[in-house]
mmCIF file of C-alpha atoms and ligand atoms in Angstrom:
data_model
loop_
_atom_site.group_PDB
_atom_site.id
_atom_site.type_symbol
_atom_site.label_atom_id
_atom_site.label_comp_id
_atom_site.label_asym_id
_atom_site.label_seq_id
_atom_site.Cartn_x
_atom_site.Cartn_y
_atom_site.Cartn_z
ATOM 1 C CA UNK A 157 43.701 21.461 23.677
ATOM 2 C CA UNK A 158 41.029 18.916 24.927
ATOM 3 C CA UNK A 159 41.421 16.745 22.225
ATOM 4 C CA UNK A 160 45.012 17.179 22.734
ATOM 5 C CA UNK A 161 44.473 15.634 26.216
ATOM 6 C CA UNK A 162 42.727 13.261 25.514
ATOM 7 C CA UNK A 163 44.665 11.520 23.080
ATOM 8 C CA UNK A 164 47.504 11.988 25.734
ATOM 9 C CA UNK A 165 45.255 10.003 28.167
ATOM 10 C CA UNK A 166 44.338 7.043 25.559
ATOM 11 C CA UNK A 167 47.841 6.930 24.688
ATOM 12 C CA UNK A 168 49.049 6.437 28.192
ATOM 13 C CA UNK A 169 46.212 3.840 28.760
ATOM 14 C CA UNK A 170 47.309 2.361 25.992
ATOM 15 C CA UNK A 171 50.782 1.770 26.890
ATOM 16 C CA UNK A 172 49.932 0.874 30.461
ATOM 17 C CA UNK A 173 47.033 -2.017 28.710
ATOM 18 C CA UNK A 174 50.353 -3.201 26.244
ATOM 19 C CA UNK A 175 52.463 -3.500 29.082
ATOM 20 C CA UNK A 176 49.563 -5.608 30.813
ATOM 21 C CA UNK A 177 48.508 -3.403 33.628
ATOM 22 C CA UNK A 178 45.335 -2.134 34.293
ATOM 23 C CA UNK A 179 44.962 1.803 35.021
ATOM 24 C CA UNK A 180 43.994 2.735 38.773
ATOM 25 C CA UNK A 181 42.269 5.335 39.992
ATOM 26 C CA UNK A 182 43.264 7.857 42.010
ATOM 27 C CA UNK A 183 42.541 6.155 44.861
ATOM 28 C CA UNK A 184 44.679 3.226 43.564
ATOM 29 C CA UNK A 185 41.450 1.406 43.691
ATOM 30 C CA UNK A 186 41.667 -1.639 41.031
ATOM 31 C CA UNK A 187 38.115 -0.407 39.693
ATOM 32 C CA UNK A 188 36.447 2.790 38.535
ATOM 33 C CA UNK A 189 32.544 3.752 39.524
ATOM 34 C CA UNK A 190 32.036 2.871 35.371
ATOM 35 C CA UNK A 191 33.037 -0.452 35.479
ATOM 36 C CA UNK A 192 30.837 -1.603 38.232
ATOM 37 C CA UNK A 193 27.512 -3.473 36.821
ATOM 38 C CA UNK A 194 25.434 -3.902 40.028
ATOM 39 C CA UNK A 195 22.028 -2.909 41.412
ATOM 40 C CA UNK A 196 23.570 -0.032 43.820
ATOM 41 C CA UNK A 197 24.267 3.290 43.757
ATOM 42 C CA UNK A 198 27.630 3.949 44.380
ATOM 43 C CA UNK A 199 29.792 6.991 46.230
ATOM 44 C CA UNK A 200 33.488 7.545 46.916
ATOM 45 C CA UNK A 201 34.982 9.739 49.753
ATOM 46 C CA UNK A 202 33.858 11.393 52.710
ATOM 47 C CA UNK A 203 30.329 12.582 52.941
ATOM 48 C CA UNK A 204 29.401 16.540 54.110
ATOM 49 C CA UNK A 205 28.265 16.228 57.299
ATOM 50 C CA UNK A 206 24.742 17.503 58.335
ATOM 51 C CA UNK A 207 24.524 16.673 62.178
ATOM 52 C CA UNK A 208 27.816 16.439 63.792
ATOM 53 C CA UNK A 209 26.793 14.289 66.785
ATOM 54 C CA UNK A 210 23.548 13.073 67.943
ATOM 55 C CA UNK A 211 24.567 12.144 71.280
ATOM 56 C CA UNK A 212 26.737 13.326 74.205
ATOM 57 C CA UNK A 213 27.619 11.000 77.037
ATOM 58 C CA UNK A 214 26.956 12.553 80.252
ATOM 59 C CA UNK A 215 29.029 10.315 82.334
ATOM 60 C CA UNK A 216 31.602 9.007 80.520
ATOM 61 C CA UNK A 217 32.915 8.644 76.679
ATOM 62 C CA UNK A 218 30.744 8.024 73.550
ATOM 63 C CA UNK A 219 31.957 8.341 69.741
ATOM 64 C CA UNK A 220 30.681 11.070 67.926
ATOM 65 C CA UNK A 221 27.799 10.049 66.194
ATOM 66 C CA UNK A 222 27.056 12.446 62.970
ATOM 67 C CA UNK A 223 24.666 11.849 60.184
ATOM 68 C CA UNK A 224 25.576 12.983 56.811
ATOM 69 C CA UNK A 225 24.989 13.196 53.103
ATOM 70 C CA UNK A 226 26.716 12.306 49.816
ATOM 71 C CA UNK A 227 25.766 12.402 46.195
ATOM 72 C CA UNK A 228 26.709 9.507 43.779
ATOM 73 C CA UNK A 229 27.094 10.014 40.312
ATOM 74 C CA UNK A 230 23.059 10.439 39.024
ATOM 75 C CA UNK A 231 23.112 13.016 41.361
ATOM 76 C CA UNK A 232 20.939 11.243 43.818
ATOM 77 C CA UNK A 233 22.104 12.248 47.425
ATOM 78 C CA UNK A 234 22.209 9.474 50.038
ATOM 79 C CA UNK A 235 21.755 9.953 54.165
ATOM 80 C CA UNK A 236 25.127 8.141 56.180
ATOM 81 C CA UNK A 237 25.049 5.711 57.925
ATOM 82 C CA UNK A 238 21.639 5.985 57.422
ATOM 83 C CA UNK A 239 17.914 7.711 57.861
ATOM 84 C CA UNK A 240 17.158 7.616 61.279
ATOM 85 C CA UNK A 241 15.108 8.864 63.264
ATOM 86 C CA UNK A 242 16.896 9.107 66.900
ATOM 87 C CA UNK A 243 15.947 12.320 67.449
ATOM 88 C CA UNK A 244 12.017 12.438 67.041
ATOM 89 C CA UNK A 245 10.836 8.975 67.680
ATOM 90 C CA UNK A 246 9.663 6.974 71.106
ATOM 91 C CA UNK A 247 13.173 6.550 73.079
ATOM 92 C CA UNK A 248 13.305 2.748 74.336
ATOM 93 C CA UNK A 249 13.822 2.087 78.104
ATOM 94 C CA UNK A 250 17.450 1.540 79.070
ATOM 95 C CA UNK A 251 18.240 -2.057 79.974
ATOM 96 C CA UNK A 252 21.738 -0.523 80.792
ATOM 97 C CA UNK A 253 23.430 2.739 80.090
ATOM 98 C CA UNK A 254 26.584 4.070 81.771
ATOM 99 C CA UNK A 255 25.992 7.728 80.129
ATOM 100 C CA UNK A 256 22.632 7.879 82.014
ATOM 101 C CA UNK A 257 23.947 6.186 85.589
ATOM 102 C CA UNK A 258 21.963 3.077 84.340
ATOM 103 C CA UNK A 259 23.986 0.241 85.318
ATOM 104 C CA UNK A 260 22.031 -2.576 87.132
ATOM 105 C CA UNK A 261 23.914 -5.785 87.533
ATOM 106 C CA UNK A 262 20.953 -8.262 86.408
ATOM 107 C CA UNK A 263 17.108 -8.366 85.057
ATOM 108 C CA UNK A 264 15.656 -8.732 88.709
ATOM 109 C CA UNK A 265 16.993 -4.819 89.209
ATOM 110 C CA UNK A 266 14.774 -3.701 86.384
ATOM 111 C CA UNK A 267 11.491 -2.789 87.727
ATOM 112 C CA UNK A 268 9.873 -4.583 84.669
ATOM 113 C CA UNK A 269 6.194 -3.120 85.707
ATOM 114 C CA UNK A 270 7.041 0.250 85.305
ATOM 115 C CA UNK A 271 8.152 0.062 81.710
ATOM 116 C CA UNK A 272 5.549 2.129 79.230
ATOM 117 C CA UNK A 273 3.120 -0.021 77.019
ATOM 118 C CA UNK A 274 2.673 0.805 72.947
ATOM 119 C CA UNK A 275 -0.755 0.034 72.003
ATOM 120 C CA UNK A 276 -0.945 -1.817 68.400
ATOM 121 C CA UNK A 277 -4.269 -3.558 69.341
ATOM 122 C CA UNK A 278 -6.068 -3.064 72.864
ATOM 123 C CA UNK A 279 -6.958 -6.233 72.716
ATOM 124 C CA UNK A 280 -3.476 -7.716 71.928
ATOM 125 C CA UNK A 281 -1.099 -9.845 74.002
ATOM 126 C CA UNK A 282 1.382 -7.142 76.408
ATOM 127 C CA UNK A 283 4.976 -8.690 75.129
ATOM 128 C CA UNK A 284 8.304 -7.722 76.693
ATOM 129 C CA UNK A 285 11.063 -7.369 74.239
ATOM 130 C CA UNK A 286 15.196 -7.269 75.347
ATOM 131 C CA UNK A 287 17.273 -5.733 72.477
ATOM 132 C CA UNK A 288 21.100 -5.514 72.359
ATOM 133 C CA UNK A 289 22.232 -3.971 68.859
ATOM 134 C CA UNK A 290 25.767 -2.755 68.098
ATOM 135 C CA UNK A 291 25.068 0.041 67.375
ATOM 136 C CA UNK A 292 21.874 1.106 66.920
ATOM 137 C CA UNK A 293 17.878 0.020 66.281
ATOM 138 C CA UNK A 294 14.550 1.103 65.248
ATOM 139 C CA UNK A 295 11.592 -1.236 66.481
ATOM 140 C CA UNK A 296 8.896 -1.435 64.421
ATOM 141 C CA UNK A 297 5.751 -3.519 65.337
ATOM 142 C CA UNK A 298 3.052 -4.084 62.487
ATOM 143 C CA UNK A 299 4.640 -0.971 60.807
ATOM 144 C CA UNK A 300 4.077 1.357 63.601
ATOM 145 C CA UNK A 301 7.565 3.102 65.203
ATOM 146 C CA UNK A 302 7.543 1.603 69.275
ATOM 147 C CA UNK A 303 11.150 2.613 70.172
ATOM 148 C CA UNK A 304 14.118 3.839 69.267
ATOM 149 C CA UNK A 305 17.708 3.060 70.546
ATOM 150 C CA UNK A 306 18.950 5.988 73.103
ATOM 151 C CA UNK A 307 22.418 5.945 71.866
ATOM 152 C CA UNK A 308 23.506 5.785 68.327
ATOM 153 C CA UNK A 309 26.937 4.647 68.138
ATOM 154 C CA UNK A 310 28.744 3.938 71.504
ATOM 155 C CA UNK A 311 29.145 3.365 74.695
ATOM 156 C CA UNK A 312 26.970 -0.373 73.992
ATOM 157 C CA UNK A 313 23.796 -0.041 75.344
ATOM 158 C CA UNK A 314 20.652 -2.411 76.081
ATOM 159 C CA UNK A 315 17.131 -1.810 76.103
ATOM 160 C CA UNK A 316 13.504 -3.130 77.065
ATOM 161 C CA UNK A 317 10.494 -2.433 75.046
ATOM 162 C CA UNK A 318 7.166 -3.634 75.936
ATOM 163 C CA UNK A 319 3.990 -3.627 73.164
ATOM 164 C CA UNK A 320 0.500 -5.180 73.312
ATOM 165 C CA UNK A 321 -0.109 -6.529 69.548
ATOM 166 C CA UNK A 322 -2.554 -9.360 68.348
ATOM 167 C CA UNK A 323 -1.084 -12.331 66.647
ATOM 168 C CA UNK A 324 0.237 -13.032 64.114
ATOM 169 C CA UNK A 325 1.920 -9.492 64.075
ATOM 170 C CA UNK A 326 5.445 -8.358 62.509
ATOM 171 C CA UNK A 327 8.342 -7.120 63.958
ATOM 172 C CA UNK A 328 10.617 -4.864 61.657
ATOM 173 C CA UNK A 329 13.966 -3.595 63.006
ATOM 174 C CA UNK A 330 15.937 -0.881 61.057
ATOM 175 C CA UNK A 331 19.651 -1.947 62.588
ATOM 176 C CA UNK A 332 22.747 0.590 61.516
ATOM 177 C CA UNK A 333 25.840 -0.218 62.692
ATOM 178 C CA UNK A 334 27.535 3.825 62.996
ATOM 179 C CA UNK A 335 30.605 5.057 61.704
ATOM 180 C CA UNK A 336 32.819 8.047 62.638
ATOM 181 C CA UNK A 337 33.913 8.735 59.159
ATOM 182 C CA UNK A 338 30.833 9.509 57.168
ATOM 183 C CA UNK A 339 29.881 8.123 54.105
ATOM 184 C CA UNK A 340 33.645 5.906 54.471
ATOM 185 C CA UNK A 341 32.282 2.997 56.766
ATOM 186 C CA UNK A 342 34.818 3.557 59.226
ATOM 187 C CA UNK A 343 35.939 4.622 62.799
ATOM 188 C CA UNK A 344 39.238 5.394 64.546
ATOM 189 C CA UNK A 345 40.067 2.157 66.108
ATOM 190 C CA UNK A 346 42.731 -0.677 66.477
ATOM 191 C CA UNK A 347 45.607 1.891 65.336
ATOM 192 C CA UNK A 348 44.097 2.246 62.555
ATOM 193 C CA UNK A 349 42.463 5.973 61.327
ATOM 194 C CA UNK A 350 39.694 4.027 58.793
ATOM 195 C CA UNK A 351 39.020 0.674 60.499
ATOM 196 C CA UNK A 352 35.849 -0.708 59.822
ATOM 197 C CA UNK A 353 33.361 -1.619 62.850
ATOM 198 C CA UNK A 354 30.882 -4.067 62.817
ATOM 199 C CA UNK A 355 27.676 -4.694 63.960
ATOM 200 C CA UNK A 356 25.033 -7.122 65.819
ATOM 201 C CA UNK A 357 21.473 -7.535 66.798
ATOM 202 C CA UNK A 358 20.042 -9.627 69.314
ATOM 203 C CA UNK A 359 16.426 -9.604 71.008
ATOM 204 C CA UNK A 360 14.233 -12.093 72.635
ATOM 205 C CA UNK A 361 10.472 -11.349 73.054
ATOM 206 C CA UNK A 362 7.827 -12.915 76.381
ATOM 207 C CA UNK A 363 6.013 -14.665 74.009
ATOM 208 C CA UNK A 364 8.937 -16.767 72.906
ATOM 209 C CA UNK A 365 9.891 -15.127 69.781
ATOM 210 C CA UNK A 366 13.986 -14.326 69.130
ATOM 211 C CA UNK A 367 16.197 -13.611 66.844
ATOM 212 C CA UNK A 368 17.589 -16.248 64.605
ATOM 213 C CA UNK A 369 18.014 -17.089 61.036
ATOM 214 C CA UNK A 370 14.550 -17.697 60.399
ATOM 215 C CA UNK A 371 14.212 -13.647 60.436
ATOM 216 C CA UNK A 372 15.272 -12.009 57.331
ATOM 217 C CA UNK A 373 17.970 -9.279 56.748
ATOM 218 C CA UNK A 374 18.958 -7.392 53.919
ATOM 219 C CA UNK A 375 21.521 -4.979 53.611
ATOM 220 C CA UNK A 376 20.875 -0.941 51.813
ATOM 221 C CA UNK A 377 24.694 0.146 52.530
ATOM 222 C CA UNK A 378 27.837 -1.449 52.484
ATOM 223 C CA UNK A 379 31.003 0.078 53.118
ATOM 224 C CA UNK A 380 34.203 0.862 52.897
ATOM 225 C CA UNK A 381 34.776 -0.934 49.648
ATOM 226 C CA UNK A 382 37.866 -0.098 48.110
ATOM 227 C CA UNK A 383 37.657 -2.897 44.808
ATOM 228 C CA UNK A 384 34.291 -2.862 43.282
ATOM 229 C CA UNK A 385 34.755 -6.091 41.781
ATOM 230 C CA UNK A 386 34.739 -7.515 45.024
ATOM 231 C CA UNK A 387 30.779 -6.831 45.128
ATOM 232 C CA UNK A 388 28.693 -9.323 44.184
ATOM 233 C CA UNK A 389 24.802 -10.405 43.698
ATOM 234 C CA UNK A 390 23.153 -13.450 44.189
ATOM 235 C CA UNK A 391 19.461 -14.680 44.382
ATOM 236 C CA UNK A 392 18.581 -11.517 46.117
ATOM 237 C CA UNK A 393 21.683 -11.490 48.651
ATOM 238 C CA UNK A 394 23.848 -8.383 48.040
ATOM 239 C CA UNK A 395 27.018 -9.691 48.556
ATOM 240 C CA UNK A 396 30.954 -8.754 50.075
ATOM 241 C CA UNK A 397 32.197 -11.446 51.363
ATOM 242 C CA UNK A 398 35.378 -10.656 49.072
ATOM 243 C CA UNK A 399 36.237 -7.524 50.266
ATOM 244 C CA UNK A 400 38.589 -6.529 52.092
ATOM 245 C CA UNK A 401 37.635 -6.092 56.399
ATOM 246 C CA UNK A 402 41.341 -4.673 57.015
ATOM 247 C CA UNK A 403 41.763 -1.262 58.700
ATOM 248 C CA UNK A 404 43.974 1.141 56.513
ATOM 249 C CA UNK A 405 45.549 4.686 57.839
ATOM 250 C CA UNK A 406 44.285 5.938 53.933
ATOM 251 C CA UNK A 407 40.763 5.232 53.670
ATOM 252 C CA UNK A 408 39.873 8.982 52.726
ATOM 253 C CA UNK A 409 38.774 7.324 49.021
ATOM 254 C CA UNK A 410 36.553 4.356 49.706
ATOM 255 C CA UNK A 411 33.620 3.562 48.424
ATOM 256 C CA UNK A 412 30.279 2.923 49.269
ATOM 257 C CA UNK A 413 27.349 1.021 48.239
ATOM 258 C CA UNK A 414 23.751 2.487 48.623
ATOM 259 C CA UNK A 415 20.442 0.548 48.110
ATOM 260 C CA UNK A 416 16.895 2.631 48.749
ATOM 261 C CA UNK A 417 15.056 1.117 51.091
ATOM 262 C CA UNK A 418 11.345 0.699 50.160
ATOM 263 C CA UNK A 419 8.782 3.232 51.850
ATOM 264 C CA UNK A 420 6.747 0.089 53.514
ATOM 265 C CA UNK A 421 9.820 -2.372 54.407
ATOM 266 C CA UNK A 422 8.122 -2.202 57.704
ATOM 267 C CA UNK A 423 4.427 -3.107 57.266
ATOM 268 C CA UNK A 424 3.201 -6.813 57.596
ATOM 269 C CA UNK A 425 1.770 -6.568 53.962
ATOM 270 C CA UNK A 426 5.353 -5.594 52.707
ATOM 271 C CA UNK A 427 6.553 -8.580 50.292
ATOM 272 C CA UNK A 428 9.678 -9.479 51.445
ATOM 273 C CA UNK A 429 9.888 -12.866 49.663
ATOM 274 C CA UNK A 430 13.196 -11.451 48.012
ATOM 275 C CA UNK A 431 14.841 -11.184 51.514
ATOM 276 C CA UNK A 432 17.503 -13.180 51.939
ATOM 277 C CA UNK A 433 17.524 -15.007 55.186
ATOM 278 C CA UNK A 434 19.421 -13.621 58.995
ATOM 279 C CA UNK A 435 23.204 -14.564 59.005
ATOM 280 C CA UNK A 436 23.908 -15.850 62.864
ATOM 281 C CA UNK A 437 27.269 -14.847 64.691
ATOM 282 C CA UNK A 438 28.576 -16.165 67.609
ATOM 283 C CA UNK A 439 29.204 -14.022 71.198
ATOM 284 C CA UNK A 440 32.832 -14.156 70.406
ATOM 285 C CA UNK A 441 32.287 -13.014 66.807
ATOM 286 C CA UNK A 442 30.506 -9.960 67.667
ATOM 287 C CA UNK A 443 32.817 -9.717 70.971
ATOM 288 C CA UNK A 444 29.802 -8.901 73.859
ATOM 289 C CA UNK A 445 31.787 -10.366 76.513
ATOM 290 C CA UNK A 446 33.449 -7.466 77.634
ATOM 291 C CA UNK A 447 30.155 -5.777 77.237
ATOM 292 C CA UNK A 448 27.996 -5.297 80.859
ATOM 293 C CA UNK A 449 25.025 -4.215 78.711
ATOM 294 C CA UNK A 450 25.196 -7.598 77.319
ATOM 295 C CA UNK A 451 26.525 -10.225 80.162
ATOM 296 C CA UNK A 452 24.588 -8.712 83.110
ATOM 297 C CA UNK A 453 21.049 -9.523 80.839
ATOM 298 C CA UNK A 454 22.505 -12.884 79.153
ATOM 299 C CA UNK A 455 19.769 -14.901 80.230
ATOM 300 C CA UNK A 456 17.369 -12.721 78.201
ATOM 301 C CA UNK A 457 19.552 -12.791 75.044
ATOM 302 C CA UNK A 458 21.462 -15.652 74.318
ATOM 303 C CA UNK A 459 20.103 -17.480 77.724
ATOM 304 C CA UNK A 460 16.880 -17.401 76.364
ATOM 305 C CA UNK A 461 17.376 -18.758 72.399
ATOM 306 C CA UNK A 462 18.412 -15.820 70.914
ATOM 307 C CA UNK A 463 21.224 -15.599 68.799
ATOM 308 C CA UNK A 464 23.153 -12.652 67.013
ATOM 309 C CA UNK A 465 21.769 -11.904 63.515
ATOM 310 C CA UNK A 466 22.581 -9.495 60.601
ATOM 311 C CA UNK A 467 23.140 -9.819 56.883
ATOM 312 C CA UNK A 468 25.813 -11.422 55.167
ATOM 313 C CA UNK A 469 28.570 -8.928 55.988
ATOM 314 C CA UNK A 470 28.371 -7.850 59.627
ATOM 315 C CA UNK A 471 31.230 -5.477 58.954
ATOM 316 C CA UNK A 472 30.878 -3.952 55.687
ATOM 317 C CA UNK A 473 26.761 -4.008 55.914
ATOM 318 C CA UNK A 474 26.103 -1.115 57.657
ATOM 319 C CA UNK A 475 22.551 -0.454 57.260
ATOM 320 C CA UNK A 476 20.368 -3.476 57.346
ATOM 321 C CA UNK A 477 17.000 -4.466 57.526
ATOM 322 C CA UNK A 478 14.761 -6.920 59.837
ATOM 323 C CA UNK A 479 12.196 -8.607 59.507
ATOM 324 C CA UNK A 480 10.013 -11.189 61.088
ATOM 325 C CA UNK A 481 6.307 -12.642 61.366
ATOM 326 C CA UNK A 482 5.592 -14.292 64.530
ATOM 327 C CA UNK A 483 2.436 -16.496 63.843
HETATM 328 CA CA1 LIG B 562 22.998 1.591 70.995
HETATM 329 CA CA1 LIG B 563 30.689 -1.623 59.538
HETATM 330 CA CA1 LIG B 564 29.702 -1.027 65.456
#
């Protein structure tokens, strides 16, 4: 009977290759998991969700912001968006947060005194740091975990961080950008039930340092991808800028591309010579403007040098990866 089957299956594929068309998936993808030859790990569908929301708005709405897992075809079972680790680590002080009543109109309402110091080195430099990410971040300072964003996904948030740290020291930022529909890429927006969001990091530090394409970014999950062929690899970039950023109503199949990220991607001894540089975006690109967490603090983001970074795909990328050495 199997043999049977199959023959029935080669036959069709067969005809469909004579009559010049290439069989689909059942997605109606135009590429199967076997025919794609890069360095990720890829998934398709919707991942089985382990937290169902990380965060409740108080005062106000939020998206719900799960965390789940999917296996790809080794086997090997990946975390969506992304590890994290919002709910154990060192919450950062709120810039601005409407769940919380946090809403001051500018940086002279922030009593900057009272924010909490991390100690790298006693005898370091005390820096201030002002960090706007869409959605989320993870601030790491010479490998050691300062602060943590206090709300995953949405309503946009800002935040101040302050560290004492002895040059030259490294800053490493885990950045996800959160999705509603795990393991997909995706989030109920526009009209559209799978439309992809996109992300956005920007941060400028007291002793001068921001965010710019001098830092380096690279990206450990990209999705939704719906043509494989569309991904692409070059001198260390992982690339997408082929694929498709449209929002569908049937995204229920997409797929997703995984990279593991290293154990010590955030210690100044970590080689990340392979990195490919920050991609900058514009305000309008990343669409702040609307955004009171960002406008009433401009001066500290954009005001004071900083520009908008991630990696090459600031929609598809969905996890990515920081990193900078301030000498
Ligand atoms: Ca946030
Ligand atoms: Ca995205
Ligand atoms: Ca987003």
């Amino acid at each position: 009977m199997l043999s049977n089957k199959n023959q029935i299956i080669t036959l069709a594929s067969l005809i469909l290759l004579t009559a010049g068309c290439t069989p689909t998936t059942e997605s109606g993808s135009s590429s199967r998991i076997s025919d794609y030859r890069g360095s990720a790990s890829i998934t398709q569908g919707l991942a089985k969700t382990l937290e169902s929301n990380l965060f409740t708005c108080e005062n106000g709405r939020s998206r719900v912001a799960g965390v789940g897992e999917i296996a790809d075809s080794q086997g090997k079972v990946w975390t969506v968006p992304a590890d994290n680790h919002f709910t154990t680590a060192p919450k950062a002080v709120d810039l601005y947060e409407e769940c919380a009543n946090i809403t001051p109109q500018s940086i002279a309402d922030i009593d900057q005194a009272s924010i909490p110091v991390a100690v790298i080195d006693a005898d370091g430099e005390e820096i201030t740091g002002y960090i706007f990410a869409d959605n989320y971040f993870e601030l790491y300072i010479n490998g050691t975990l300062v602060a943590v964003d206090t709300v995953p996904f949405t309503p946009f948030n800002s935040s101040i961080v302050k560290f004492k740290v002895s040059k030259p020291y490294t800053i490493a930022v885990k950045v996800i950008d959160w999705e509603e529909n795990l393991g997909l890429g995706t989030e109920d927006n526009r009209g559209k039930a799978y439309h992809p969001g996109d992300g956005g990091f920007i941060a400028s530090f007291s002793d001068g340092t921001v965010t710019g394409s001098d830092w380096q970014a690279q990206t450990f999950y990209t999705s939704p991808i719906y043509d494989l062929t569309c991904l692409s690899e070059v001198d260390g970039q992982r690339l997408s800028e082929t694929c498709t950023t449209e929002g569908t109503d049937d995204g229920g199949n997409a797929y997703a591309a995984h990279w593991q990220t290293p154990n010590n991607w955030m210690n100044p001894d970590f080689d990340s010579t392979s990195w490919p540089q920050a991609s900058q975006y514009s305000e309008d690109e990343i669409g702040v403007n609307n955004k009171k967490s960002y406008m009433n603090f401009i001066d500290k983001f954009s005001g004071a040098g900083a520009s908008f970074i991630w990696s090459t795909n600031v929609v598809l990328d969905n996890e990515v990866l920081l990193r900078y050495e301030v000498k």
